[in-house]
Amino acid sequence: MENKKPVSLSRDFDEHWSVFSTVAIPRKKIEEADSFLGPAINIYRDKKVFLLDAGCGNCVHAEALKNHSFSDGSLFVGLDISLLGIRSVKRRIPDWFLVNADIAKLPFVDNGFDIVLSFGVLGYVDDPKRSFNELCRVVKRGGLLGIWLSPRKKSIARNIFNAARMLCKLTGSRGTRIIANFIVPL
């Protein structure tokens, strides 16, 4: 099943990944991905898991998951709107099933994944609500949905977000939890 992708988004992200496809993923970025995946790893360690990384880009989450064990029969799927992005990571993560599709029209059955994650994607799609609903549609009842949003560049929200990140680093895990609990409802 082939999804029609908005030409501008596909082209924009092809351009983006043409620059970054040959660059090694920085260790710090892999550590951040590992931290983001922490709750899912703790729950599903050594178990069979079906995971979808919607908007996988350079597949940093695949790199982070290499250091963790899951049962045989686990399925890891990376989806991205950029065909160039998908092609550029294919050799690096041969164990993942990679799909070129639009996050707003996921080509998967309802309730098919134990874990669905989307890191920094929803802020860049044409229809965030529809894309979010698609992510919810494909995660199993009782499964995990992990979403991380980044405000668009050069905005007041971005400056506030960066200030919050700095405070989190200064205050450690306890401060981070307090800050996150304050920010999330907003």
mmCIF file of N, CA, C and O in Angstrom, residues 31 46 67 71 90 98 107 111-113 126 128 135 149 152 163 165 186:
data_model
loop_
_atom_site.group_PDB
_atom_site.id
_atom_site.type_symbol
_atom_site.label_atom_id
_atom_site.label_comp_id
_atom_site.label_asym_id
_atom_site.label_seq_id
_atom_site.Cartn_x
_atom_site.Cartn_y
_atom_site.Cartn_z
ATOM 1 N N GLU A 31 22.558 8.612 23.530
ATOM 2 C CA GLU A 31 22.263 8.582 24.967
ATOM 3 C C GLU A 31 20.902 9.211 25.259
ATOM 4 O O GLU A 31 20.139 8.711 26.094
ATOM 5 N N ASP A 46 13.651 -8.273 27.451
ATOM 6 C CA ASP A 46 13.596 -9.729 27.354
ATOM 7 C C ASP A 46 12.206 -10.266 26.987
ATOM 8 O O ASP A 46 11.921 -11.442 27.178
ATOM 9 N N ASN A 67 21.733 -1.958 22.307
ATOM 10 C CA ASN A 67 22.354 -2.327 23.575
ATOM 11 C C ASN A 67 21.397 -3.038 24.529
ATOM 12 O O ASN A 67 21.735 -3.272 25.681
ATOM 13 N N SER A 71 12.982 -10.458 23.240
ATOM 14 C CA SER A 71 12.795 -11.864 22.847
ATOM 15 C C SER A 71 12.778 -12.026 21.334
ATOM 16 O O SER A 71 12.461 -11.093 20.594
ATOM 17 N N LYS A 90 19.390 1.871 5.776
ATOM 18 C CA LYS A 90 19.087 0.448 5.535
ATOM 19 C C LYS A 90 20.279 -0.463 5.854
ATOM 20 O O LYS A 90 20.114 -1.489 6.500
ATOM 21 N N LEU A 98 11.910 -1.222 7.357
ATOM 22 C CA LEU A 98 11.818 0.221 7.095
ATOM 23 C C LEU A 98 10.729 0.506 6.068
ATOM 24 O O LEU A 98 10.624 -0.174 5.050
ATOM 25 N N PRO A 107 0.363 2.922 7.261
ATOM 26 C CA PRO A 107 -0.084 1.729 6.542
ATOM 27 C C PRO A 107 -0.067 0.463 7.410
ATOM 28 O O PRO A 107 0.433 -0.583 7.000
ATOM 29 N N ASN A 111 -4.149 -1.235 16.452
ATOM 30 C CA ASN A 111 -3.671 -1.951 17.641
ATOM 31 C C ASN A 111 -2.556 -2.950 17.341
ATOM 32 O O ASN A 111 -2.487 -4.005 17.958
ATOM 33 N N GLY A 112 -1.657 -2.608 16.432
ATOM 34 C CA GLY A 112 -0.629 -3.555 16.005
ATOM 35 C C GLY A 112 0.696 -3.483 16.754
ATOM 36 O O GLY A 112 1.489 -4.412 16.657
ATOM 37 N N PHE A 113 0.939 -2.419 17.507
ATOM 38 C CA PHE A 113 2.262 -2.232 18.117
ATOM 39 C C PHE A 113 2.161 -2.097 19.639
ATOM 40 O O PHE A 113 1.277 -1.425 20.154
ATOM 41 N N ASP A 126 1.911 18.437 8.428
ATOM 42 C CA ASP A 126 0.842 19.338 7.997
ATOM 43 C C ASP A 126 -0.384 19.275 8.901
ATOM 44 O O ASP A 126 -1.058 20.268 9.101
ATOM 45 N N PRO A 128 -1.002 17.851 12.566
ATOM 46 C CA PRO A 128 -0.559 17.175 13.790
ATOM 47 C C PRO A 128 -1.659 16.344 14.462
ATOM 48 O O PRO A 128 -1.385 15.259 14.964
ATOM 49 N N LEU A 135 -1.114 7.624 15.298
ATOM 50 C CA LEU A 135 -0.226 6.971 16.268
ATOM 51 C C LEU A 135 -1.041 6.232 17.328
ATOM 52 O O LEU A 135 -0.731 5.092 17.685
ATOM 53 N N LEU A 149 7.940 16.499 21.591
ATOM 54 C CA LEU A 149 7.694 17.641 20.715
ATOM 55 C C LEU A 149 8.778 18.690 20.905
ATOM 56 O O LEU A 149 9.204 18.946 22.017
ATOM 57 N N ARG A 152 8.988 24.832 17.065
ATOM 58 C CA ARG A 152 9.677 25.226 15.838
ATOM 59 C C ARG A 152 10.814 26.197 16.152
ATOM 60 O O ARG A 152 10.787 26.914 17.137
ATOM 61 N N ALA A 163 15.300 26.967 27.776
ATOM 62 C CA ALA A 163 15.521 27.364 29.171
ATOM 63 C C ALA A 163 15.105 26.231 30.115
ATOM 64 O O ALA A 163 15.807 25.943 31.094
ATOM 65 N N ARG A 165 15.090 23.034 29.407
ATOM 66 C CA ARG A 165 16.098 21.968 29.285
ATOM 67 C C ARG A 165 17.327 22.292 30.141
ATOM 68 O O ARG A 165 17.883 21.416 30.796
ATOM 69 N N LEU A 186 0.619 21.889 29.923
ATOM 70 C CA LEU A 186 0.517 23.086 29.093
ATOM 71 C C LEU A 186 0.621 22.722 27.627
ATOM 72 O O LEU A 186 0.198 23.410 26.766
#
